[in-house]
Amino acid sequence: MTDPVLSVRNISKSFGALKASDEVSIGLLPGEIHALIGPNGAGKSTLISQIAGGLRPDSGTVEFLGQDVTTLGTAARARMGLARSFQVSSVVPDFTVLQNVVLAVQGATGHWMGFLRPVMKATGLTEAAINFIDQVGLTGRYTIHAADLAHGERRKLEIAMALALSPKAFLLDEPMAGLGVEGTGEMTKLLDQLRHKAPILLVEHDMDAVFKLADRISVLVYGRVIATGSVDEIRTNSEVQRAYLGEEAVL
Amino acid sequence: MLRERILNFVFAFGLLAVPLIAYVSDAPFVITLATKVAILALAGVGLNIALGLGGLISLGHAAFFGIGGYAMGILASHAQSYTLLTTWPFEIAGTKSMLIIWVVALASSGLAALIIGALSLRTSGAYFIMITLAFGQMLFFFAISWPAYGGEDGLPIYLRNGFPGLNTLDPIQFFTITYVILGLALFLSSRLSKSRFGLALQATRQNPERVEAVGMRPFNIRLTAFLISGMITGLAGALFADLNRFVSPSMFSWQTSGEIMVFVILGGVGRLYGPVAGAALFILLEHWLGGINDYWQFLLGLILLGVVLFARGGLIGTLVGREVAHD
């Protein structure tokens, strides 16, 4: 059996009386897309924050690449290759597409202590960045300001920035959110290619996309994982149907 | 971008031409005014790195300005009274050498920036403004109540400090020193803004969460910016003290912090030559309006209000147009 790239063990996190994460365990295996679904308020974002490093769990551990990273900060985890996208697109608005990705390329190396040489003339950095931009299909958009991009393009830019981290795992928080039918189709295709680079933990509300992409699905309800399994197992799981979709819904 | 470059050149050239003309027409007072502009612009160039590039609204840069001033005052006062600065653990004498004074000013304001930054950068927004202000005020009251170096009365230095090969008492020669230092600081600032560090700093201003998610710690980047910023303003403090041949606690006052910020805002926040334009405008207004009316600062307030409301890019932003180029 292969070891998981990322493994969350018995994580709990409370905010006052609210248990946002309740003994959550999730593993991400090499090569897979593991979807995390659940109704609003189930604690998906809290869980993602704990995995990415923005929140420290009250108890439990996060292991990444066989190393306990529970006490490491977000930046250190990113440098190890934990690449994330945000629920609301998060890029540097006044920077061009190219500058955004160069920022990520330089961040991946942890080397920002250069004070005199112009970074955008460092061909090593810009060539790598252009390569990542091309991979997500933003070819030719290098000098557009991120603020002027269409919503779908900004999503792709985030993926390009994630690619720049030499990712060992992707953590994607609702990459389809706000995309139209066409945009969702393109993003689905893109994610299907990404899985060959690194496994993806995918939080997503778009069920069509989830069923198309996911190798495994975990269902989070009220901070607890109530089921983990293949697409078919989850579709037919009566507890999931009750908790997540209401009595009548049929997946 | 091209228009801004031309404008920068005009300011650089203008700041050189005015004192040269004054030199030829024997108007030393004008040379002194230009020297003041160069020094205050230098202080603004320092603040602009934290404020313009980093978005760090420091209302405590008087701390560094004052530390630079007192570094000069303390060293020079011991030199002029032929007393030792300290006898333990080893003997340190004062000095009248500008070069040594600058190094001490840079080092001491840098150390202060590290300490103040490390504590205040854990906060943000209004808290950051308040903490930086509080540090400035702490040093202000410390300077007032420290009798060894003049306390409230300040500390006069009778002769301007020396620079190898120059007569620093000659206004045009002292101006040249300050002008060259300002030029070097502007060059450094320009290179910084385009460097790896500059990219990280400007990204941190706009989206620190994103910077962290790509592997860099915003705190470290901001602290580095605060350090560089404080050192440049500290050097300006040493030069300002040398210009006046006088150091006083008012260098530490929050009004000083406010004035340095006014230079940056008047000229254009984040613009390379913003502090130069702002300091020049400020000194001109002080001179002209001050001649017309004792309440010139009221008029300055109106102008500042106008800039903030109608000309966000400051003087340079208004003349160049909205776009800040990214190349």
Coordinates of C-alpha atoms in Angstrom, one line a residue:
Chain A
M1 CA 0.0 0.0 0.0
T2 CA 1.3 3.4 -0.9
D3 CA 1.8 6.0 1.9
P4 CA -0.5 9.1 1.7
V5 CA 1.1 12.3 0.6
L6 CA -1.0 14.2 3.1
S7 CA -2.6 12.8 6.1
V8 CA -4.8 14.5 8.6
R9 CA -5.2 12.6 11.8
N10 CA -8.0 13.2 14.3
I11 CA -8.0 16.9 14.0
S12 CA -10.4 18.9 16.2
K13 CA -11.0 22.6 16.3
S14 CA -13.6 24.5 18.3
F15 CA -14.7 28.1 18.2
G16 CA -16.5 28.5 21.5
A17 CA -19.2 25.9 21.6
L18 CA -19.0 25.3 17.9
K19 CA -17.1 22.2 16.9
A20 CA -15.9 23.2 13.4
S21 CA -13.7 20.1 13.1
D22 CA -14.5 17.0 15.2
E23 CA -11.9 14.2 15.1
V24 CA -11.5 14.6 11.3
S25 CA -9.2 12.2 9.5
I26 CA -8.5 12.4 5.8
G27 CA -5.7 11.0 3.6
L28 CA -4.6 12.1 0.2
L29 CA -3.0 9.3 -1.8
P30 CA -0.5 9.8 -4.7
G31 CA -2.2 10.4 -8.0
E32 CA -5.7 10.8 -6.7
I33 CA -8.3 13.5 -6.6
H34 CA -9.9 13.4 -3.3
A35 CA -13.0 15.5 -3.1
L36 CA -14.3 17.0 0.1
I37 CA -17.9 17.8 0.0
G38 CA -20.5 18.9 2.5
P39 CA -23.2 21.4 3.1
N40 CA -22.5 25.0 3.9
G41 CA -21.2 25.4 7.4
A42 CA -19.9 21.9 7.5
G43 CA -16.4 23.1 8.4
K44 CA -14.7 22.6 5.0
S45 CA -12.9 26.0 5.0
T46 CA -11.8 25.5 8.6
L47 CA -10.4 22.2 7.7
I48 CA -8.6 23.6 4.7
S49 CA -7.1 26.4 6.8
Q50 CA -5.7 23.8 9.3
I51 CA -4.2 21.8 6.5
A52 CA -2.7 24.9 4.8
G53 CA -1.3 26.2 8.1
G54 CA -3.4 29.3 8.7
L55 CA -5.2 27.7 11.7
R56 CA -3.6 25.5 14.4
P57 CA -5.8 22.5 15.4
D58 CA -6.8 22.1 19.1
S59 CA -5.7 18.5 18.8
G60 CA -4.6 16.0 16.2
T61 CA -1.8 16.2 13.6
V62 CA -1.2 17.1 10.0
E63 CA 1.4 15.1 8.2
F64 CA 2.8 16.1 4.8
L65 CA 5.4 14.1 2.9
G66 CA 5.8 11.9 6.0
Q67 CA 6.7 14.8 8.2
D68 CA 4.6 16.2 11.0
V69 CA 3.8 19.8 9.9
T70 CA 1.2 20.6 12.6
T71 CA 3.3 23.3 14.1
L72 CA 4.7 24.7 10.8
G73 CA 3.4 28.0 9.4
T74 CA 1.7 28.5 6.1
A75 CA 4.8 29.7 4.3
A76 CA 6.9 26.8 5.4
R77 CA 4.3 24.3 4.2
A78 CA 4.0 26.1 0.9
R79 CA 7.8 25.8 0.4
M80 CA 7.5 22.1 1.0
G81 CA 5.1 22.0 -2.0
L82 CA 1.6 22.3 -0.4
A83 CA 0.0 24.5 -3.1
R84 CA -3.4 26.0 -2.5
S85 CA -6.0 28.1 -4.2
F86 CA -8.6 30.2 -2.3
Q87 CA -12.3 30.1 -2.2
V88 CA -12.4 33.7 -3.3
S89 CA -9.7 34.2 -5.9
S90 CA -6.6 35.5 -4.2
V91 CA -4.0 37.1 -6.4
V92 CA -2.0 40.4 -6.3
P93 CA -4.4 42.8 -8.1
D94 CA -2.0 45.5 -9.2
F95 CA 0.6 43.0 -10.5
T96 CA 0.6 41.6 -14.0
V97 CA -0.1 38.0 -14.6
L98 CA 3.6 37.5 -15.1
Q99 CA 4.5 39.3 -11.9
N100 CA 2.1 37.2 -9.9
V101 CA 3.6 34.0 -11.1
V102 CA 7.2 35.3 -10.7
L103 CA 6.3 36.1 -7.1
A104 CA 5.2 32.4 -6.7
V105 CA 8.4 31.1 -8.4
Q106 CA 10.6 33.2 -6.1
G107 CA 8.5 32.2 -3.1
A108 CA 9.0 28.6 -3.8
T109 CA 12.7 29.0 -3.5
G110 CA 12.3 31.1 -0.3
H111 CA 14.7 33.5 -1.8
W112 CA 13.3 37.0 -1.6
M113 CA 16.4 38.7 -0.1
G114 CA 17.5 40.2 -3.4
F115 CA 17.7 44.0 -3.2
L116 CA 19.4 45.4 -6.2
R117 CA 18.9 43.3 -9.3
P118 CA 15.6 43.7 -11.1
V119 CA 13.6 40.5 -10.6
M120 CA 11.6 40.8 -13.8
K121 CA 14.8 40.7 -15.8
A122 CA 15.9 37.4 -14.1
T123 CA 15.3 35.2 -17.1
G124 CA 15.4 32.0 -15.0
L125 CA 12.4 33.2 -13.0
T126 CA 10.4 34.7 -15.9
E127 CA 10.9 31.8 -18.2
A128 CA 9.7 29.4 -15.5
A129 CA 6.7 31.6 -14.8
I130 CA 5.8 31.9 -18.5
N131 CA 5.9 28.1 -18.7
F132 CA 3.4 27.8 -15.8
I133 CA 1.2 30.5 -17.3
D134 CA 1.1 28.6 -20.6
Q135 CA 0.2 25.4 -18.9
V136 CA -3.0 26.8 -17.5
G137 CA -4.0 28.4 -20.8
L138 CA -3.2 32.0 -20.2
T139 CA -0.7 32.3 -23.0
G140 CA -0.4 35.8 -24.3
R141 CA -2.0 37.4 -21.2
Y142 CA 1.3 37.9 -19.4
T143 CA 1.2 41.7 -19.1
I144 CA -2.5 42.1 -18.2
H145 CA -3.0 43.3 -14.6
A146 CA -4.6 40.6 -12.5
A147 CA -7.4 43.0 -11.5
D148 CA -8.4 43.3 -15.2
L149 CA -8.7 39.6 -15.7
A150 CA -12.0 37.8 -16.2
H151 CA -13.1 35.8 -13.2
G152 CA -12.2 32.5 -14.8
E153 CA -8.8 33.7 -15.9
R154 CA -8.1 34.8 -12.3
R155 CA -8.9 31.2 -11.2
K156 CA -6.4 29.9 -13.8
L157 CA -3.8 32.4 -12.6
E158 CA -4.2 31.0 -9.1
I159 CA -3.5 27.5 -10.5
A160 CA -0.4 28.8 -12.3
M161 CA 0.8 30.2 -9.0
A162 CA 0.2 26.8 -7.4
L163 CA 2.1 25.1 -10.1
A164 CA 5.1 27.4 -9.5
L165 CA 5.5 25.9 -6.0
S166 CA 6.7 22.5 -7.5
P167 CA 3.6 21.1 -5.8
K168 CA 3.6 17.8 -4.0
A169 CA -0.1 18.3 -3.2
F170 CA -2.8 20.7 -4.3
L171 CA -5.3 22.1 -1.9
L172 CA -8.1 23.6 -4.0
D173 CA -10.9 25.4 -2.3
E174 CA -13.9 25.6 -4.7
P175 CA -12.0 26.3 -7.9
M176 CA -15.3 26.2 -9.9
A177 CA -17.0 28.8 -7.8
G178 CA -18.5 31.5 -9.9
L179 CA -17.5 29.9 -13.2
G180 CA -20.1 29.5 -15.9
V181 CA -20.8 26.2 -17.7
E182 CA -18.0 26.7 -20.1
G183 CA -15.6 27.8 -17.4
T184 CA -16.4 24.8 -15.3
G185 CA -15.7 22.6 -18.3
E186 CA -12.3 24.1 -18.9
M187 CA -11.4 24.0 -15.2
T188 CA -12.5 20.3 -15.0
K189 CA -10.1 19.5 -17.9
L190 CA -7.3 21.5 -16.3
L191 CA -7.7 19.7 -12.9
D192 CA -7.7 16.4 -14.7
Q193 CA -4.3 17.2 -16.1
L194 CA -3.1 18.5 -12.7
R195 CA -3.6 15.2 -11.0
H196 CA -0.6 13.9 -13.0
K197 CA 1.6 16.4 -11.3
A198 CA 0.4 16.0 -7.7
P199 CA -2.7 14.7 -5.9
I200 CA -5.5 17.1 -5.3
L201 CA -7.6 17.7 -2.3
L202 CA -10.6 19.3 -3.9
V203 CA -13.3 21.2 -2.0
E204 CA -16.2 21.7 -4.4
H205 CA -19.9 22.3 -4.6
D206 CA -20.3 21.5 -8.2
M207 CA -21.4 17.8 -8.0
D208 CA -21.1 17.1 -11.7
A209 CA -17.4 18.2 -11.6
V210 CA -16.8 16.2 -8.4
F211 CA -18.3 13.0 -9.8
K212 CA -16.4 13.4 -13.1
L213 CA -13.0 14.0 -11.3
A214 CA -12.9 12.4 -7.9
D215 CA -11.3 9.1 -7.2
R216 CA -12.6 9.2 -3.7
I217 CA -15.0 11.5 -1.9
S218 CA -15.2 12.4 1.8
V219 CA -18.4 13.9 3.2
L220 CA -18.1 16.4 6.0
V221 CA -21.2 17.3 8.0
Y222 CA -21.1 19.4 11.2
G223 CA -17.4 19.0 11.4
R224 CA -17.4 15.2 11.2
V225 CA -16.4 13.0 8.2
I226 CA -19.5 10.8 7.9
A227 CA -18.3 8.8 4.9
T228 CA -15.3 8.3 2.7
G229 CA -15.4 6.2 -0.4
S230 CA -15.5 5.9 -4.2
V231 CA -18.0 7.9 -6.2
D232 CA -20.4 5.0 -6.3
E233 CA -20.2 4.3 -2.7
I234 CA -20.9 7.8 -1.8
R235 CA -23.8 8.1 -4.3
T236 CA -25.5 5.1 -2.7
N237 CA -24.6 5.8 0.9
S238 CA -28.0 6.4 2.6
E239 CA -26.5 8.4 5.5
V240 CA -24.9 10.8 3.0
Q241 CA -28.1 11.2 1.2
R242 CA -30.0 11.9 4.4
A243 CA -27.4 14.3 5.9
Y244 CA -26.2 16.1 2.9
L245 CA -29.0 16.1 0.3
G246 CA -32.2 15.7 2.3
E247 CA -34.4 12.7 2.2
E248 CA -35.8 12.9 -1.3
A249 CA -32.7 13.7 -3.2
V250 CA -31.2 11.1 -5.5
L251 CA -27.7 11.4 -6.7
Chain B
M1 CA 6.3 55.9 -17.2
L2 CA 8.2 58.1 -19.6
R3 CA 6.4 61.2 -18.3
E4 CA 7.3 60.3 -14.8
R5 CA 10.9 59.8 -15.7
I6 CA 11.0 63.2 -17.4
L7 CA 9.3 64.8 -14.3
N8 CA 11.8 63.0 -12.0
F9 CA 14.6 64.5 -14.1
V10 CA 13.1 68.0 -13.8
F11 CA 12.9 67.7 -10.0
A12 CA 16.4 66.3 -9.7
F13 CA 17.8 69.0 -12.0
G14 CA 15.7 71.7 -10.4
L15 CA 17.0 70.9 -6.9
L16 CA 20.5 71.1 -8.3
A17 CA 20.0 74.3 -10.4
V18 CA 18.4 76.4 -7.7
P19 CA 21.3 76.4 -5.3
L20 CA 23.8 76.7 -8.1
I21 CA 22.0 79.9 -9.3
A22 CA 21.9 81.0 -5.7
Y23 CA 25.6 80.4 -5.4
V24 CA 26.4 82.5 -8.4
S25 CA 24.1 85.3 -7.3
D26 CA 25.4 85.0 -3.7
A27 CA 22.2 84.0 -1.9
P28 CA 23.3 81.5 0.8
F29 CA 19.9 81.5 2.4
V30 CA 18.4 79.9 -0.7
I31 CA 21.2 77.3 -0.7
T32 CA 20.3 76.4 2.9
L33 CA 16.7 76.1 1.9
A34 CA 17.6 73.7 -0.9
T35 CA 19.8 71.7 1.5
K36 CA 16.8 71.5 3.8
V37 CA 14.7 70.2 1.0
A38 CA 17.3 67.5 0.1
I39 CA 17.6 66.3 3.7
L40 CA 13.8 66.3 4.3
A41 CA 13.3 64.5 1.0
L42 CA 15.8 61.9 2.1
A43 CA 13.8 61.3 5.3
G44 CA 10.7 61.0 3.1
V45 CA 12.5 58.5 0.7
G46 CA 13.1 56.4 3.8
L47 CA 9.4 56.6 4.9
N48 CA 8.3 56.0 1.4
I49 CA 9.8 52.5 1.4
A50 CA 7.7 51.5 4.4
L51 CA 4.6 53.5 3.5
G52 CA 4.6 53.6 -0.3
L53 CA 5.9 50.1 -1.1
G54 CA 4.9 48.3 2.0
G55 CA 1.7 50.1 3.0
L56 CA 3.0 50.5 6.5
I57 CA 1.5 53.6 8.0
S58 CA 4.2 54.6 10.4
L59 CA 3.5 57.6 12.5
G60 CA 6.8 57.1 14.4
H61 CA 9.5 57.8 11.9
A62 CA 10.5 60.8 14.0
A63 CA 12.1 58.1 16.2
F64 CA 14.7 57.3 13.5
F65 CA 15.1 60.9 12.5
G66 CA 15.7 61.9 16.1
I67 CA 18.1 58.9 16.7
G68 CA 20.1 60.0 13.7
G69 CA 20.1 63.5 15.0
Y70 CA 21.2 62.5 18.5
A71 CA 23.8 60.2 17.1
M72 CA 25.4 63.2 15.6
G73 CA 24.7 65.5 18.6
I74 CA 26.2 63.1 21.2
L75 CA 29.3 62.2 19.2
A76 CA 30.0 65.8 18.2
S77 CA 29.3 67.2 21.6
H78 CA 31.9 64.9 23.2
A79 CA 34.4 65.8 20.5
Q80 CA 33.9 69.6 21.1
S81 CA 34.1 69.3 24.9
Y82 CA 37.1 66.8 24.6
T83 CA 35.3 64.3 26.9
L84 CA 35.0 60.6 26.5
L85 CA 31.7 59.1 25.5
T86 CA 32.3 56.2 27.8
T87 CA 35.2 54.6 29.6
W88 CA 33.9 51.2 30.1
P89 CA 34.3 48.4 28.7
F90 CA 36.6 50.4 26.6
E91 CA 37.1 54.1 25.9
I92 CA 35.1 55.7 23.2
A93 CA 35.7 59.2 22.2
G94 CA 33.4 61.6 20.3
T95 CA 34.1 62.5 16.7
K96 CA 33.6 65.4 14.3
S97 CA 33.9 63.1 11.3
M98 CA 30.7 63.0 9.3
L99 CA 31.5 59.6 7.8
I100 CA 31.8 58.0 11.3
I101 CA 28.7 59.8 12.5
W102 CA 26.7 58.5 9.5
V103 CA 27.7 55.0 10.2
V104 CA 26.7 55.3 13.8
A105 CA 23.4 57.0 12.8
L106 CA 22.6 54.2 10.3
A107 CA 23.5 51.5 12.8
S108 CA 21.6 53.0 15.8
S109 CA 18.5 53.9 13.8
G110 CA 18.6 50.4 12.2
L111 CA 18.8 48.8 15.6
A112 CA 15.8 50.9 16.7
A113 CA 13.9 50.0 13.6
L114 CA 14.4 46.3 14.2
I115 CA 13.2 46.6 17.8
I116 CA 10.3 48.9 17.1
G117 CA 9.4 46.9 13.9
A118 CA 9.5 43.6 15.6
L119 CA 7.0 44.7 18.2
S120 CA 4.7 46.9 16.1
L121 CA 4.5 44.8 13.0
R122 CA 2.6 42.1 15.0
T123 CA -0.3 44.5 14.7
S124 CA -1.9 46.3 11.7
G125 CA -4.2 49.1 10.8
A126 CA -4.9 51.7 13.5
Y127 CA -3.0 49.7 16.1
F128 CA 0.2 49.8 14.1
I129 CA -0.2 53.6 13.7
M130 CA -0.7 54.0 17.4
I131 CA 2.2 51.7 18.4
T132 CA 4.7 53.5 16.1
L133 CA 3.4 56.8 17.4
A134 CA 3.9 55.6 21.0
F135 CA 7.5 54.6 20.4
G136 CA 8.2 58.0 18.9
Q137 CA 6.7 59.7 21.9
M138 CA 8.6 57.5 24.3
L139 CA 11.9 58.7 22.7
F140 CA 10.6 62.3 22.7
F141 CA 10.0 62.3 26.4
F142 CA 13.2 60.4 27.0
A143 CA 15.2 63.1 25.1
I144 CA 13.4 65.9 27.1
S145 CA 14.2 64.3 30.4
W146 CA 17.8 63.3 29.7
P147 CA 19.9 66.2 31.1
A148 CA 23.3 64.9 29.9
Y149 CA 22.6 66.0 26.3
G150 CA 20.7 69.2 26.8
G151 CA 17.3 67.8 27.8
E152 CA 14.5 70.1 26.8
D153 CA 16.9 72.9 25.6
G154 CA 18.6 70.7 23.0
L155 CA 22.2 70.5 22.2
P156 CA 24.1 73.0 20.2
I157 CA 27.1 72.0 18.1
Y158 CA 29.3 74.9 17.3
L159 CA 31.1 73.7 14.2
R160 CA 29.6 71.6 11.5
N161 CA 31.2 68.2 11.3
G162 CA 34.0 67.5 8.8
F163 CA 34.1 65.6 5.5
P164 CA 37.5 64.7 4.0
G165 CA 38.5 67.2 1.3
L166 CA 35.5 69.5 1.7
N167 CA 34.7 72.6 3.7
T168 CA 31.4 71.7 5.1
L169 CA 30.7 75.2 6.5
D170 CA 30.5 76.4 2.9
P171 CA 26.7 76.1 2.1
I172 CA 27.2 74.9 -1.4
Q173 CA 29.6 72.2 -0.4
F174 CA 27.4 70.9 2.3
F175 CA 24.5 71.0 -0.1
T176 CA 26.5 68.9 -2.5
I177 CA 27.0 66.3 0.2
T178 CA 23.3 66.1 0.9
Y179 CA 22.4 66.1 -2.7
V180 CA 24.7 63.2 -3.5
I181 CA 23.3 61.2 -0.6
L182 CA 19.8 61.9 -1.7
G183 CA 20.7 60.7 -5.2
L184 CA 22.2 57.5 -3.8
A185 CA 19.1 56.9 -1.7
L186 CA 16.8 57.5 -4.7
F187 CA 18.9 55.1 -6.8
L188 CA 18.7 52.5 -4.0
S189 CA 15.0 53.0 -3.6
S190 CA 14.5 52.6 -7.3
R191 CA 16.5 49.4 -7.5
L192 CA 14.7 48.1 -4.4
S193 CA 11.3 48.6 -5.8
K194 CA 12.1 46.4 -8.8
S195 CA 14.1 43.7 -6.9
R196 CA 12.9 40.4 -5.5
F197 CA 12.4 42.1 -2.2
G198 CA 10.5 44.9 -3.8
L199 CA 8.2 42.4 -5.6
A200 CA 7.6 40.6 -2.3
L201 CA 7.0 43.8 -0.4
Q202 CA 4.5 45.3 -2.9
A203 CA 2.7 42.0 -3.0
T204 CA 2.6 41.9 0.8
R205 CA 1.0 45.4 0.8
Q206 CA -1.8 44.2 -1.5
N207 CA -2.4 40.6 -0.4
P208 CA -0.3 39.2 2.5
E209 CA -2.3 36.0 2.6
R210 CA -1.3 35.2 -1.0
V211 CA 2.3 36.0 -0.3
E212 CA 2.3 33.5 2.6
A213 CA 0.6 30.9 0.5
V214 CA 3.5 31.0 -2.0
G215 CA 6.1 30.5 0.7
M216 CA 7.2 33.8 2.1
R217 CA 6.5 35.3 5.5
P218 CA 4.9 38.7 5.4
F219 CA 6.3 39.6 8.8
N220 CA 9.9 39.1 7.7
I221 CA 9.4 41.1 4.5
R222 CA 7.8 44.0 6.4
L223 CA 10.5 44.0 9.1
T224 CA 13.2 44.2 6.4
A225 CA 11.3 47.1 4.8
F226 CA 11.0 48.9 8.1
L227 CA 14.7 48.4 8.8
I228 CA 15.8 49.9 5.5
S229 CA 13.2 52.7 5.8
G230 CA 14.3 53.6 9.4
M231 CA 18.0 53.6 8.5
I232 CA 17.5 56.1 5.6
T233 CA 15.4 58.3 7.8
G234 CA 18.0 58.1 10.5
L235 CA 20.7 59.2 8.1
A236 CA 18.6 62.2 7.2
G237 CA 18.3 63.0 10.9
A238 CA 22.1 63.1 11.2
L239 CA 22.3 65.5 8.2
F240 CA 19.5 67.6 9.5
A241 CA 21.2 68.1 12.8
D242 CA 24.4 69.0 11.0
L243 CA 22.5 71.5 8.9
N244 CA 21.2 73.3 12.0
R245 CA 24.2 72.5 14.1
F246 CA 21.6 71.9 16.8
V247 CA 19.8 68.8 18.1
S248 CA 16.6 69.0 20.1
P249 CA 13.9 66.7 21.3
S250 CA 11.5 68.2 18.7
M251 CA 13.2 66.0 16.1
F252 CA 11.5 63.1 18.0
S253 CA 8.1 64.8 18.1
W254 CA 5.0 63.4 16.5
Q255 CA 4.8 66.6 14.4
T256 CA 8.0 65.6 12.8
S257 CA 6.6 62.1 12.0
G258 CA 3.6 63.9 10.6
E259 CA 5.6 66.2 8.5
I260 CA 7.7 63.4 7.0
M261 CA 4.4 61.7 6.1
V262 CA 3.1 65.0 4.6
F263 CA 6.1 65.2 2.3
V264 CA 5.3 61.7 1.0
I265 CA 1.6 62.3 0.6
L266 CA 2.1 65.8 -1.0
G267 CA 4.5 64.4 -3.5
G268 CA 2.8 61.1 -4.2
V269 CA 2.8 57.9 -2.1
G270 CA 4.9 55.2 -3.6
R271 CA 6.3 57.4 -6.3
L272 CA 10.1 57.4 -6.5
Y273 CA 10.4 61.2 -6.5
G274 CA 7.3 61.8 -4.4
P275 CA 9.3 62.7 -1.3
V276 CA 11.5 65.1 -3.3
A277 CA 8.5 66.9 -4.8
G278 CA 6.7 66.9 -1.5
A279 CA 9.6 68.2 0.5
A280 CA 10.2 70.9 -2.1
L281 CA 6.6 72.0 -2.1
F282 CA 6.5 71.9 1.7
I283 CA 9.5 74.2 2.1
L284 CA 8.3 76.5 -0.6
L285 CA 4.9 76.8 1.0
E286 CA 6.5 77.3 4.4
H287 CA 8.6 80.0 3.0
W288 CA 6.0 81.8 0.9
L289 CA 2.9 81.3 2.9
G290 CA 4.9 81.8 6.1
G291 CA 5.9 85.2 4.8
I292 CA 2.3 86.2 4.0
N293 CA 0.6 84.9 7.0
D294 CA 1.5 83.5 10.4
Y295 CA -1.2 80.9 10.1
W296 CA 0.4 79.3 7.1
Q297 CA -0.1 75.8 8.4
F298 CA -3.8 76.3 8.2
L299 CA -3.3 76.9 4.5
L300 CA -1.0 73.9 4.3
G301 CA -3.8 71.9 5.8
L302 CA -6.2 73.1 3.1
I303 CA -3.8 72.1 0.4
L304 CA -3.2 68.7 2.0
L305 CA -7.0 68.2 2.2
G306 CA -7.2 69.1 -1.5
V307 CA -4.5 66.6 -2.4
V308 CA -6.1 63.8 -0.4
L309 CA -9.5 64.4 -1.8
F310 CA -8.8 65.3 -5.4
A311 CA -5.2 64.3 -6.2
R312 CA -4.6 60.9 -4.6
G313 CA -1.3 60.4 -6.6
G314 CA 0.0 63.6 -5.0
L315 CA 1.9 66.2 -7.1
I316 CA 3.7 63.6 -9.2
G317 CA 0.6 61.4 -9.6
T318 CA -1.4 64.5 -10.8
L319 CA 1.2 65.5 -13.3
V320 CA 1.9 62.1 -14.7
G321 CA -1.5 60.5 -14.7
R322 CA -3.0 57.5 -12.9
E323 CA -0.9 54.6 -13.9
V324 CA 2.1 53.4 -12.0
A325 CA 4.1 51.4 -14.5
H326 CA 5.2 47.8 -13.8
D327 CA 8.1 46.7 -16.0

